[in-house]
């Protein structure tokens, strides 16, 4: 891990982060059962380094909390896997199925007309129906892939995880995600996906978390969020 002059040295982590460890233990006890990865795939650490940081400092040194800062960049495949589970994509798939049924009926009708009556117009409509069915399913896929690649090219994401909240970004553009049970969290494909709004998601790839602090990160986020009700 990297060290900075204004942050707590890692050598003193055991003592300086005692409140963090205590809070984690208390929150772990509140959980009926720990959430496991849905796919069971091993997490391959990508070598990203974390930093120990503090939050809530004031002149009286009250309410100081120790947290962990992570910096990472999402991959296109990770974004794509998240978007595939989004509500708008599920709606698009329902629409695609309905359109496929309609176009399939047209394909069958024009196809039979073409075969039985050797009608050239029926042949054209049969081919057109088949092409449209392909487009109905191909369009959402390529659109989603295009968005995933575009968003993956954005700048690096900064996340600071504390026992009671997550801070995203730095400075005036930073914003917080409360870990008070109000946010939904999903785990799949070695990703932790936080539903921070009606159509807003925050994604943490577990590959960017050092193995020795991964349990702490997972414990803080899991303890402060709730499962998605399906």
PDB file of C-alpha atoms in Angstrom:
ATOM      1  CA  UNK A   1       0.000   0.000   0.000  1.00  0.00           C
ATOM      2  CA  UNK A   2       1.049   3.575  -0.588  1.00  0.00           C
ATOM      3  CA  UNK A   3       1.796   5.927   2.290  1.00  0.00           C
ATOM      4  CA  UNK A   4       1.230   9.652   2.476  1.00  0.00           C
ATOM      5  CA  UNK A   5       2.379  12.188   5.039  1.00  0.00           C
ATOM      6  CA  UNK A   6      -1.155  13.260   5.905  1.00  0.00           C
ATOM      7  CA  UNK A   7      -2.433   9.712   6.329  1.00  0.00           C
ATOM      8  CA  UNK A   8      -2.040   7.074   8.995  1.00  0.00           C
ATOM      9  CA  UNK A   9       1.072   4.860   8.534  1.00  0.00           C
ATOM     10  CA  UNK A  10       0.211   1.239   7.902  1.00  0.00           C
ATOM     11  CA  UNK A  11       2.533   0.140  10.701  1.00  0.00           C
ATOM     12  CA  UNK A  12       0.154   1.759  13.206  1.00  0.00           C
ATOM     13  CA  UNK A  13      -2.974   0.366  11.570  1.00  0.00           C
ATOM     14  CA  UNK A  14      -3.788  -2.075  14.360  1.00  0.00           C
ATOM     15  CA  UNK A  15      -3.897   0.685  16.974  1.00  0.00           C
ATOM     16  CA  UNK A  16      -5.115   3.665  14.975  1.00  0.00           C
ATOM     17  CA  UNK A  17      -7.964   1.785  13.345  1.00  0.00           C
ATOM     18  CA  UNK A  18      -9.207   0.080  16.479  1.00  0.00           C
ATOM     19  CA  UNK A  19     -12.592   1.850  16.196  1.00  0.00           C
ATOM     20  CA  UNK A  20     -12.795   0.633  12.610  1.00  0.00           C
ATOM     21  CA  UNK A  21     -12.079  -2.973  13.600  1.00  0.00           C
ATOM     22  CA  UNK A  22     -14.533  -2.782  16.534  1.00  0.00           C
ATOM     23  CA  UNK A  23     -17.235  -1.310  14.342  1.00  0.00           C
ATOM     24  CA  UNK A  24     -16.705  -4.049  11.770  1.00  0.00           C
ATOM     25  CA  UNK A  25     -16.973  -6.758  14.379  1.00  0.00           C
ATOM     26  CA  UNK A  26     -20.190  -5.279  15.759  1.00  0.00           C
ATOM     27  CA  UNK A  27     -21.698  -4.970  12.313  1.00  0.00           C
ATOM     28  CA  UNK A  28     -20.686  -8.499  11.386  1.00  0.00           C
ATOM     29  CA  UNK A  29     -22.592  -9.792  14.421  1.00  0.00           C
ATOM     30  CA  UNK A  30     -25.706  -8.004  13.197  1.00  0.00           C
ATOM     31  CA  UNK A  31     -25.697 -10.000   9.967  1.00  0.00           C
ATOM     32  CA  UNK A  32     -27.609 -13.282   9.988  1.00  0.00           C
ATOM     33  CA  UNK A  33     -25.371 -14.735   7.313  1.00  0.00           C
ATOM     34  CA  UNK A  34     -22.555 -13.282   5.213  1.00  0.00           C
ATOM     35  CA  UNK A  35     -23.272 -12.709   1.548  1.00  0.00           C
ATOM     36  CA  UNK A  36     -21.230 -14.844  -0.805  1.00  0.00           C
ATOM     37  CA  UNK A  37     -20.216 -14.238  -4.400  1.00  0.00           C
ATOM     38  CA  UNK A  38     -22.920 -15.515  -6.712  1.00  0.00           C
ATOM     39  CA  UNK A  39     -20.583 -17.109  -9.211  1.00  0.00           C
ATOM     40  CA  UNK A  40     -17.947 -18.461  -6.831  1.00  0.00           C
ATOM     41  CA  UNK A  41     -15.135 -17.432  -9.163  1.00  0.00           C
ATOM     42  CA  UNK A  42     -11.748 -16.657  -7.575  1.00  0.00           C
ATOM     43  CA  UNK A  43     -10.844 -12.980  -7.375  1.00  0.00           C
ATOM     44  CA  UNK A  44      -7.668 -12.118  -9.264  1.00  0.00           C
ATOM     45  CA  UNK A  45      -6.072  -9.026  -7.693  1.00  0.00           C
ATOM     46  CA  UNK A  46      -4.865  -6.648 -10.408  1.00  0.00           C
ATOM     47  CA  UNK A  47      -2.100  -5.091  -8.291  1.00  0.00           C
ATOM     48  CA  UNK A  48      -3.963  -1.875  -7.410  1.00  0.00           C
ATOM     49  CA  UNK A  49      -2.779  -0.319  -4.158  1.00  0.00           C
ATOM     50  CA  UNK A  50      -4.989   1.014  -1.380  1.00  0.00           C
ATOM     51  CA  UNK A  51      -4.364   3.792   1.147  1.00  0.00           C
ATOM     52  CA  UNK A  52      -5.427   4.183   4.756  1.00  0.00           C
ATOM     53  CA  UNK A  53      -7.169   7.555   5.209  1.00  0.00           C
ATOM     54  CA  UNK A  54      -9.055   9.405   7.927  1.00  0.00           C
ATOM     55  CA  UNK A  55     -12.341  11.281   7.785  1.00  0.00           C
ATOM     56  CA  UNK A  56     -14.269  13.733   9.953  1.00  0.00           C
ATOM     57  CA  UNK A  57     -11.239  15.530  11.373  1.00  0.00           C
ATOM     58  CA  UNK A  58     -11.816  18.856  13.124  1.00  0.00           C
ATOM     59  CA  UNK A  59      -9.934  21.094  15.493  1.00  0.00           C
ATOM     60  CA  UNK A  60     -10.923  18.978  18.505  1.00  0.00           C
ATOM     61  CA  UNK A  61     -10.038  15.725  16.707  1.00  0.00           C
ATOM     62  CA  UNK A  62     -13.523  14.373  17.309  1.00  0.00           C
ATOM     63  CA  UNK A  63     -15.346  11.835  15.168  1.00  0.00           C
ATOM     64  CA  UNK A  64     -12.178  10.764  13.396  1.00  0.00           C
ATOM     65  CA  UNK A  65     -12.706   7.570  11.408  1.00  0.00           C
ATOM     66  CA  UNK A  66     -10.238   5.386   9.591  1.00  0.00           C
ATOM     67  CA  UNK A  67     -11.123   4.253   6.113  1.00  0.00           C
ATOM     68  CA  UNK A  68      -9.603   2.788   2.972  1.00  0.00           C
ATOM     69  CA  UNK A  69      -9.080   4.676  -0.270  1.00  0.00           C
ATOM     70  CA  UNK A  70      -9.281   2.812  -3.569  1.00  0.00           C
ATOM     71  CA  UNK A  71      -8.532   4.017  -7.083  1.00  0.00           C
ATOM     72  CA  UNK A  72      -9.638   2.011 -10.081  1.00  0.00           C
ATOM     73  CA  UNK A  73     -10.961   2.095 -13.613  1.00  0.00           C
ATOM     74  CA  UNK A  74     -13.834  -0.105 -14.715  1.00  0.00           C
ATOM     75  CA  UNK A  75     -13.388  -2.415 -17.670  1.00  0.00           C
ATOM     76  CA  UNK A  76     -15.864  -2.492 -20.543  1.00  0.00           C
ATOM     77  CA  UNK A  77     -16.817  -6.108 -19.776  1.00  0.00           C
ATOM     78  CA  UNK A  78     -17.579  -5.196 -16.145  1.00  0.00           C
ATOM     79  CA  UNK A  79     -19.776  -2.278 -17.159  1.00  0.00           C
ATOM     80  CA  UNK A  80     -21.527  -4.450 -19.733  1.00  0.00           C
ATOM     81  CA  UNK A  81     -22.309  -7.161 -17.169  1.00  0.00           C
ATOM     82  CA  UNK A  82     -23.817  -4.528 -14.859  1.00  0.00           C
ATOM     83  CA  UNK A  83     -25.886  -2.853 -17.586  1.00  0.00           C
ATOM     84  CA  UNK A  84     -27.306  -6.227 -18.625  1.00  0.00           C
ATOM     85  CA  UNK A  85     -28.921  -6.480 -15.191  1.00  0.00           C
ATOM     86  CA  UNK A  86     -30.254  -2.909 -15.233  1.00  0.00           C
ATOM     87  CA  UNK A  87     -33.995  -2.325 -15.325  1.00  0.00           C
ATOM     88  CA  UNK A  88     -33.965  -0.503 -18.657  1.00  0.00           C
ATOM     89  CA  UNK A  89     -32.198  -3.447 -20.320  1.00  0.00           C
ATOM     90  CA  UNK A  90     -34.704  -5.930 -18.918  1.00  0.00           C
ATOM     91  CA  UNK A  91     -37.506  -3.759 -20.318  1.00  0.00           C
ATOM     92  CA  UNK A  92     -35.733  -3.694 -23.690  1.00  0.00           C
ATOM     93  CA  UNK A  93     -35.558  -7.494 -23.640  1.00  0.00           C
ATOM     94  CA  UNK A  94     -39.288  -7.782 -22.931  1.00  0.00           C
ATOM     95  CA  UNK A  95     -39.958  -5.432 -25.831  1.00  0.00           C
ATOM     96  CA  UNK A  96     -37.625  -7.481 -28.060  1.00  0.00           C
ATOM     97  CA  UNK A  97     -39.495 -10.681 -27.223  1.00  0.00           C
ATOM     98  CA  UNK A  98     -42.847  -9.100 -28.107  1.00  0.00           C
ATOM     99  CA  UNK A  99     -41.478  -7.746 -31.375  1.00  0.00           C
ATOM    100  CA  UNK A 100     -39.957 -11.142 -32.155  1.00  0.00           C
ATOM    101  CA  UNK A 101     -43.328 -12.845 -31.745  1.00  0.00           C
ATOM    102  CA  UNK A 102     -44.983 -10.334 -34.107  1.00  0.00           C
ATOM    103  CA  UNK A 103     -42.197 -10.513 -36.671  1.00  0.00           C
ATOM    104  CA  UNK A 104     -42.081 -14.306 -36.356  1.00  0.00           C
ATOM    105  CA  UNK A 105     -45.770 -14.509 -37.219  1.00  0.00           C
ATOM    106  CA  UNK A 106     -45.162 -12.267 -40.239  1.00  0.00           C
ATOM    107  CA  UNK A 107     -42.183 -14.393 -41.236  1.00  0.00           C
ATOM    108  CA  UNK A 108     -44.306 -17.544 -41.074  1.00  0.00           C
ATOM    109  CA  UNK A 109     -47.191 -15.966 -43.002  1.00  0.00           C
ATOM    110  CA  UNK A 110     -45.086 -14.491 -45.790  1.00  0.00           C
ATOM    111  CA  UNK A 111     -42.904 -17.596 -45.904  1.00  0.00           C
ATOM    112  CA  UNK A 112     -45.888 -19.870 -46.501  1.00  0.00           C
ATOM    113  CA  UNK A 113     -47.228 -17.472 -49.126  1.00  0.00           C
ATOM    114  CA  UNK A 114     -43.859 -17.443 -50.854  1.00  0.00           C
ATOM    115  CA  UNK A 115     -43.631 -21.258 -50.863  1.00  0.00           C
ATOM    116  CA  UNK A 116     -47.225 -21.973 -51.832  1.00  0.00           C
ATOM    117  CA  UNK A 117     -47.796 -19.191 -54.369  1.00  0.00           C
ATOM    118  CA  UNK A 118     -44.216 -18.419 -55.425  1.00  0.00           C
ATOM    119  CA  UNK A 119     -45.001 -14.733 -54.794  1.00  0.00           C
ATOM    120  CA  UNK A 120     -41.861 -12.526 -55.179  1.00  0.00           C
ATOM    121  CA  UNK A 121     -43.338  -9.865 -52.891  1.00  0.00           C
ATOM    122  CA  UNK A 122     -43.878 -12.490 -50.190  1.00  0.00           C
ATOM    123  CA  UNK A 123     -40.248 -13.517 -50.614  1.00  0.00           C
ATOM    124  CA  UNK A 124     -39.116  -9.919 -50.022  1.00  0.00           C
ATOM    125  CA  UNK A 125     -41.279  -9.573 -46.898  1.00  0.00           C
ATOM    126  CA  UNK A 126     -40.064 -12.943 -45.609  1.00  0.00           C
ATOM    127  CA  UNK A 127     -36.419 -11.900 -45.913  1.00  0.00           C
ATOM    128  CA  UNK A 128     -37.201  -8.460 -44.439  1.00  0.00           C
ATOM    129  CA  UNK A 129     -38.939 -10.058 -41.422  1.00  0.00           C
ATOM    130  CA  UNK A 130     -35.941 -12.326 -40.793  1.00  0.00           C
ATOM    131  CA  UNK A 131     -33.559  -9.349 -40.972  1.00  0.00           C
ATOM    132  CA  UNK A 132     -35.727  -7.300 -38.607  1.00  0.00           C
ATOM    133  CA  UNK A 133     -35.742 -10.135 -36.044  1.00  0.00           C
ATOM    134  CA  UNK A 134     -31.946 -10.131 -36.136  1.00  0.00           C
ATOM    135  CA  UNK A 135     -31.848  -6.345 -35.703  1.00  0.00           C
ATOM    136  CA  UNK A 136     -34.300  -6.473 -32.792  1.00  0.00           C
ATOM    137  CA  UNK A 137     -31.803  -8.588 -30.813  1.00  0.00           C
ATOM    138  CA  UNK A 138     -28.571  -7.144 -32.172  1.00  0.00           C
ATOM    139  CA  UNK A 139     -29.409  -3.477 -31.517  1.00  0.00           C
ATOM    140  CA  UNK A 140     -29.611  -3.687 -27.683  1.00  0.00           C
ATOM    141  CA  UNK A 141     -26.410  -5.746 -27.583  1.00  0.00           C
ATOM    142  CA  UNK A 142     -24.307  -3.369 -29.685  1.00  0.00           C
ATOM    143  CA  UNK A 143     -25.838  -0.314 -28.012  1.00  0.00           C
ATOM    144  CA  UNK A 144     -24.951  -1.689 -24.582  1.00  0.00           C
ATOM    145  CA  UNK A 145     -21.446  -2.626 -25.724  1.00  0.00           C
ATOM    146  CA  UNK A 146     -20.934   0.856 -27.158  1.00  0.00           C
ATOM    147  CA  UNK A 147     -21.962   2.536 -23.902  1.00  0.00           C
ATOM    148  CA  UNK A 148     -19.758   0.160 -21.887  1.00  0.00           C
ATOM    149  CA  UNK A 149     -16.680   0.964 -23.986  1.00  0.00           C
ATOM    150  CA  UNK A 150     -17.413   4.694 -23.812  1.00  0.00           C
ATOM    151  CA  UNK A 151     -17.838   4.723 -20.029  1.00  0.00           C
ATOM    152  CA  UNK A 152     -14.765   2.534 -19.529  1.00  0.00           C
ATOM    153  CA  UNK A 153     -12.660   5.259 -21.156  1.00  0.00           C
ATOM    154  CA  UNK A 154     -13.586   7.776 -18.472  1.00  0.00           C
ATOM    155  CA  UNK A 155     -11.115   8.905 -15.819  1.00  0.00           C
ATOM    156  CA  UNK A 156     -10.101   6.831 -12.822  1.00  0.00           C
ATOM    157  CA  UNK A 157     -12.640   6.401 -10.037  1.00  0.00           C
ATOM    158  CA  UNK A 158     -11.744   7.338  -6.448  1.00  0.00           C
ATOM    159  CA  UNK A 159     -13.579   5.674  -3.583  1.00  0.00           C
ATOM    160  CA  UNK A 160     -13.036   5.953   0.180  1.00  0.00           C
ATOM    161  CA  UNK A 161     -14.780   3.308   2.287  1.00  0.00           C
ATOM    162  CA  UNK A 162     -15.567   4.059   5.955  1.00  0.00           C
ATOM    163  CA  UNK A 163     -17.702   2.114   8.456  1.00  0.00           C
ATOM    164  CA  UNK A 164     -20.650   4.506   8.055  1.00  0.00           C
ATOM    165  CA  UNK A 165     -20.307   5.860   4.513  1.00  0.00           C
ATOM    166  CA  UNK A 166     -18.511   5.772   1.172  1.00  0.00           C
ATOM    167  CA  UNK A 167     -17.044   8.923  -0.330  1.00  0.00           C
ATOM    168  CA  UNK A 168     -16.807   9.069  -4.104  1.00  0.00           C
ATOM    169  CA  UNK A 169     -14.385  11.474  -5.799  1.00  0.00           C
ATOM    170  CA  UNK A 170     -12.474  14.347  -4.240  1.00  0.00           C
ATOM    171  CA  UNK A 171     -12.990  18.035  -3.577  1.00  0.00           C
ATOM    172  CA  UNK A 172     -16.127  19.904  -4.614  1.00  0.00           C
ATOM    173  CA  UNK A 173     -17.277  17.090  -6.893  1.00  0.00           C
ATOM    174  CA  UNK A 174     -17.208  14.452  -4.150  1.00  0.00           C
ATOM    175  CA  UNK A 175     -20.413  12.832  -2.917  1.00  0.00           C
ATOM    176  CA  UNK A 176     -21.321  10.333  -0.230  1.00  0.00           C
ATOM    177  CA  UNK A 177     -23.108   7.009  -0.137  1.00  0.00           C
ATOM    178  CA  UNK A 178     -24.529   6.317   3.356  1.00  0.00           C
ATOM    179  CA  UNK A 179     -23.925   2.892   4.849  1.00  0.00           C
ATOM    180  CA  UNK A 180     -27.009   2.985   7.023  1.00  0.00           C
ATOM    181  CA  UNK A 181     -29.038   0.263   5.352  1.00  0.00           C
ATOM    182  CA  UNK A 182     -30.731   2.615   2.889  1.00  0.00           C
ATOM    183  CA  UNK A 183     -28.676   1.485  -0.126  1.00  0.00           C
ATOM    184  CA  UNK A 184     -29.084  -1.832  -1.943  1.00  0.00           C
ATOM    185  CA  UNK A 185     -25.977  -3.876  -2.752  1.00  0.00           C
ATOM    186  CA  UNK A 186     -25.578  -6.799  -5.156  1.00  0.00           C
ATOM    187  CA  UNK A 187     -22.578  -9.086  -5.584  1.00  0.00           C
ATOM    188  CA  UNK A 188     -21.942 -10.909  -8.852  1.00  0.00           C
ATOM    189  CA  UNK A 189     -19.112 -11.479 -11.324  1.00  0.00           C
ATOM    190  CA  UNK A 190     -16.669 -10.345  -8.600  1.00  0.00           C
ATOM    191  CA  UNK A 191     -18.346  -6.927  -8.492  1.00  0.00           C
ATOM    192  CA  UNK A 192     -20.087  -5.063  -5.681  1.00  0.00           C
ATOM    193  CA  UNK A 193     -22.889  -3.020  -7.244  1.00  0.00           C
ATOM    194  CA  UNK A 194     -24.548  -0.307  -5.146  1.00  0.00           C
ATOM    195  CA  UNK A 195     -27.964   0.988  -6.197  1.00  0.00           C
ATOM    196  CA  UNK A 196     -27.529   4.630  -5.213  1.00  0.00           C
ATOM    197  CA  UNK A 197     -30.563   5.991  -7.080  1.00  0.00           C
ATOM    198  CA  UNK A 198     -33.545   5.085  -9.221  1.00  0.00           C
ATOM    199  CA  UNK A 199     -31.334   4.643 -12.281  1.00  0.00           C
ATOM    200  CA  UNK A 200     -27.899   5.145 -10.683  1.00  0.00           C
ATOM    201  CA  UNK A 201     -25.325   2.490  -9.905  1.00  0.00           C
ATOM    202  CA  UNK A 202     -21.895   2.566  -8.270  1.00  0.00           C
ATOM    203  CA  UNK A 203     -19.637  -0.374  -9.088  1.00  0.00           C
ATOM    204  CA  UNK A 204     -16.620  -1.645  -7.166  1.00  0.00           C
ATOM    205  CA  UNK A 205     -14.611  -4.412  -8.903  1.00  0.00           C
ATOM    206  CA  UNK A 206     -13.127  -6.653  -6.206  1.00  0.00           C
ATOM    207  CA  UNK A 207     -10.037  -7.225  -8.382  1.00  0.00           C
ATOM    208  CA  UNK A 208      -8.790  -3.744  -7.399  1.00  0.00           C
ATOM    209  CA  UNK A 209      -8.808  -4.510  -3.651  1.00  0.00           C
ATOM    210  CA  UNK A 210      -5.693  -5.937  -2.024  1.00  0.00           C
ATOM    211  CA  UNK A 211      -6.379  -9.465  -0.694  1.00  0.00           C
ATOM    212  CA  UNK A 212      -5.429  -8.583   2.903  1.00  0.00           C
ATOM    213  CA  UNK A 213      -7.996  -5.771   3.131  1.00  0.00           C
ATOM    214  CA  UNK A 214     -10.697  -7.310   0.942  1.00  0.00           C
ATOM    215  CA  UNK A 215     -12.563  -8.843   3.927  1.00  0.00           C
ATOM    216  CA  UNK A 216     -12.673  -5.413   5.633  1.00  0.00           C
ATOM    217  CA  UNK A 217     -14.016  -3.708   2.519  1.00  0.00           C
ATOM    218  CA  UNK A 218     -16.668  -6.366   2.012  1.00  0.00           C
ATOM    219  CA  UNK A 219     -17.623  -6.336   5.700  1.00  0.00           C
ATOM    220  CA  UNK A 220     -18.104  -2.546   5.829  1.00  0.00           C
ATOM    221  CA  UNK A 221     -20.189  -2.421   2.648  1.00  0.00           C
ATOM    222  CA  UNK A 222     -22.257  -5.523   3.390  1.00  0.00           C
ATOM    223  CA  UNK A 223     -22.957  -4.427   6.970  1.00  0.00           C
ATOM    224  CA  UNK A 224     -24.161  -0.995   5.834  1.00  0.00           C
ATOM    225  CA  UNK A 225     -26.334  -2.084   2.890  1.00  0.00           C
ATOM    226  CA  UNK A 226     -29.226  -4.432   2.207  1.00  0.00           C
ATOM    227  CA  UNK A 227     -29.802  -7.165  -0.332  1.00  0.00           C
ATOM    228  CA  UNK A 228     -31.759  -6.599  -3.513  1.00  0.00           C
ATOM    229  CA  UNK A 229     -35.288  -7.923  -3.162  1.00  0.00           C
ATOM    230  CA  UNK A 230     -36.188  -9.787  -6.336  1.00  0.00           C
TER     231      UNK A 230
END
